């Protein structure tokens, strides 16, 4: 299937191939899968945030109709099932490794947060499992709970008896002495106390698992809503269940969103897989929304003191940051890396700050574990940087945009004082274009008009940078990563010239089936419809690292490109044989192999057929077939950046804030599909504004009960809360070290938007004497800030 002669797929807004099956109800999610002899699991969860489990009586529950088995922590311990591992080792300032207490699959001795798994009931139907769970008699001895992030280290109660001060590690990064010296000579210091509010991910599809055991070969197949199946298999098989990879197959079918929350190995995944052998039946569990609120890994939850030192001309001299990061009750899969490697290394932002020092204390609390959530450390860092910069501009009575321009990085590559080297970038054009699109010049008139209506208008900036596609493996390993950070791509050309691509990346809304197909179709000169993308199945796809950290295209796409290099090289040899020429003289363009300087040629389809029908084929020189794979390990992160401008209007009588305009200009390097990129940015901005305006996970300080355990209490942004976004991608500075020149785009909106909104809000409220406000800036919180400022004045 050759492509049309005028086909140009890279850079085209091709409609997503996968959308037809989703829109017609033909997607297949984990909960849709029903296996022969299907049984159902239900987890009895702790109603207490911190409690000793004195006893568990299963007698009455086991006699309930339809019950197949009930398992507790004692059963898991008897089978020597390991605890859940953490994938990143952090060392404290004193060189000691982080405290990494056991994370049992089912609670053993203690429950450490509301929702902790205490027992697993397996029954013929879900309702029977629920009914039986109500009959399990658990004797709890309730203990005091540790909830408050800022106070956890000084609490008298320990979440884990062998972890003093509830502290996993105290980690430092940067040059402390140089930073302190710069502050000593500063003409001005801006200081902020920042709370980065805890968030609940709320993917549209809840977590789900369907685990089955095959007696004939002592193997397991697990369908799971997950973002990186091979990592799940590695962690569950090798580190928890002690299984060789050949006996554990992980299949992540269609997945309805993840935002990071489906990267991790969860206790439910392991418990159900282990139990499926015990009962010799497949077991399915799908989280109810209330379970998702309680047990999905949460995001953010930092308490920070941040300081920025400037000279008399407004040049940045140094930044000093002290953060307490809440880990929850246990260390989740990548939790330790989020407030350290993914946070402090981004504190330079887009600026030439010469000295930076960050210190992070990670604490345990009696709350759900906290891990990566869209942006994972980068939103927290950007919020610190951009709030400091905007506040400094207000304090110095400088234009916020001009203060940024004064301190922008201009020369690349640029080595930051926090360990990263930006390969390329150009920040001024993004800011200038954002100002133009936002009509910043016309803002004073709009502000005056709002004032006449009794309203307050504000304008806020955010100039973000993020590091995407964690890399390279050897550096990450030296920093504590317990896994590689490469990606794999396999390109299988069939005899008819159609192509199947196997990728270790996983799609859960990003549009990989379209974007990857665009790359392959353009490279090989074949029709888009001739390319199939396969992902999410460890039984079919070579070992890959999955999707997170905006890595799919820059890392996964690059692996596919390297495999295509091999395909083209071998295909040229086959074409040279057919055309009786040297392979050095073969040119390949638009799906046609030709001999340079002649009109002799063969199509890609003809060469593919010859590879599988090797009549008169030089078998001593060429193997049959046209199938190649490649692994790609980046030499550096990619560094997307951008400028966001938010305009808000506030009703001072009610505290209601409305986003009137939101402008985003991003540099993502080369763009494969502009429509998909725009959709990713829209979604990210929506989530970022949700955090800034509405969302907050709240636990009761005394009992540790989750107070925002449903949509009645946890406010998600709705369409009416958001304006039409003005989104544009700049001409861009292509990444210099991957073959596509691409950068990540999936998290940018969630990174840049929260500080833009809060900066705009503070700008609107500043005439009333409000100089800071914490997220989420709900109407009540804004109203309180106004009243407090009026009272103080």
PDB file of N, CA, C and O in Angstrom, residues 154 175 289 329 394 447 584 672:
ATOM      1  N   UNK A 154       7.923  16.210  63.489  1.00  0.00           N
ATOM      2  CA  UNK A 154       7.962  16.505  64.924  1.00  0.00           C
ATOM      3  C   UNK A 154       6.852  15.811  65.692  1.00  0.00           C
ATOM      4  O   UNK A 154       6.711  16.000  66.905  1.00  0.00           O
ATOM      5  N   UNK A 175      24.804  23.979  45.494  1.00  0.00           N
ATOM      6  CA  UNK A 175      25.947  24.493  46.266  1.00  0.00           C
ATOM      7  C   UNK A 175      25.415  25.372  47.396  1.00  0.00           C
ATOM      8  O   UNK A 175      25.067  26.536  47.191  1.00  0.00           O
ATOM      9  N   UNK A 289     -15.373   4.232  42.571  1.00  0.00           N
ATOM     10  CA  UNK A 289     -14.797   5.580  42.609  1.00  0.00           C
ATOM     11  C   UNK A 289     -14.357   5.951  44.026  1.00  0.00           C
ATOM     12  O   UNK A 289     -13.332   6.612  44.216  1.00  0.00           O
ATOM     13  N   UNK A 329       1.727   6.876  53.527  1.00  0.00           N
ATOM     14  CA  UNK A 329       2.044   5.817  54.485  1.00  0.00           C
ATOM     15  C   UNK A 329       3.193   4.927  54.037  1.00  0.00           C
ATOM     16  O   UNK A 329       3.876   4.319  54.865  1.00  0.00           O
ATOM     17  N   UNK A 394       6.700  42.430  41.715  1.00  0.00           N
ATOM     18  CA  UNK A 394       5.765  43.307  42.414  1.00  0.00           C
ATOM     19  C   UNK A 394       6.473  44.078  43.528  1.00  0.00           C
ATOM     20  O   UNK A 394       6.254  45.280  43.707  1.00  0.00           O
ATOM     21  N   UNK A 447      -8.835  46.450  32.519  1.00  0.00           N
ATOM     22  CA  UNK A 447      -8.836  46.535  33.981  1.00  0.00           C
ATOM     23  C   UNK A 447      -9.684  47.720  34.444  1.00  0.00           C
ATOM     24  O   UNK A 447     -10.468  47.602  35.400  1.00  0.00           O
ATOM     25  N   UNK A 584      25.295   1.013  -2.240  1.00  0.00           N
ATOM     26  CA  UNK A 584      25.726   2.384  -2.006  1.00  0.00           C
ATOM     27  C   UNK A 584      25.097   3.341  -3.010  1.00  0.00           C
ATOM     28  O   UNK A 584      25.026   4.556  -2.764  1.00  0.00           O
ATOM     29  N   UNK A 672       4.866  16.587  15.322  1.00  0.00           N
ATOM     30  CA  UNK A 672       4.415  15.526  14.423  1.00  0.00           C
ATOM     31  C   UNK A 672       2.942  15.721  14.058  1.00  0.00           C
ATOM     32  O   UNK A 672       2.571  15.675  12.896  1.00  0.00           O
TER      33      UNK A 672
END
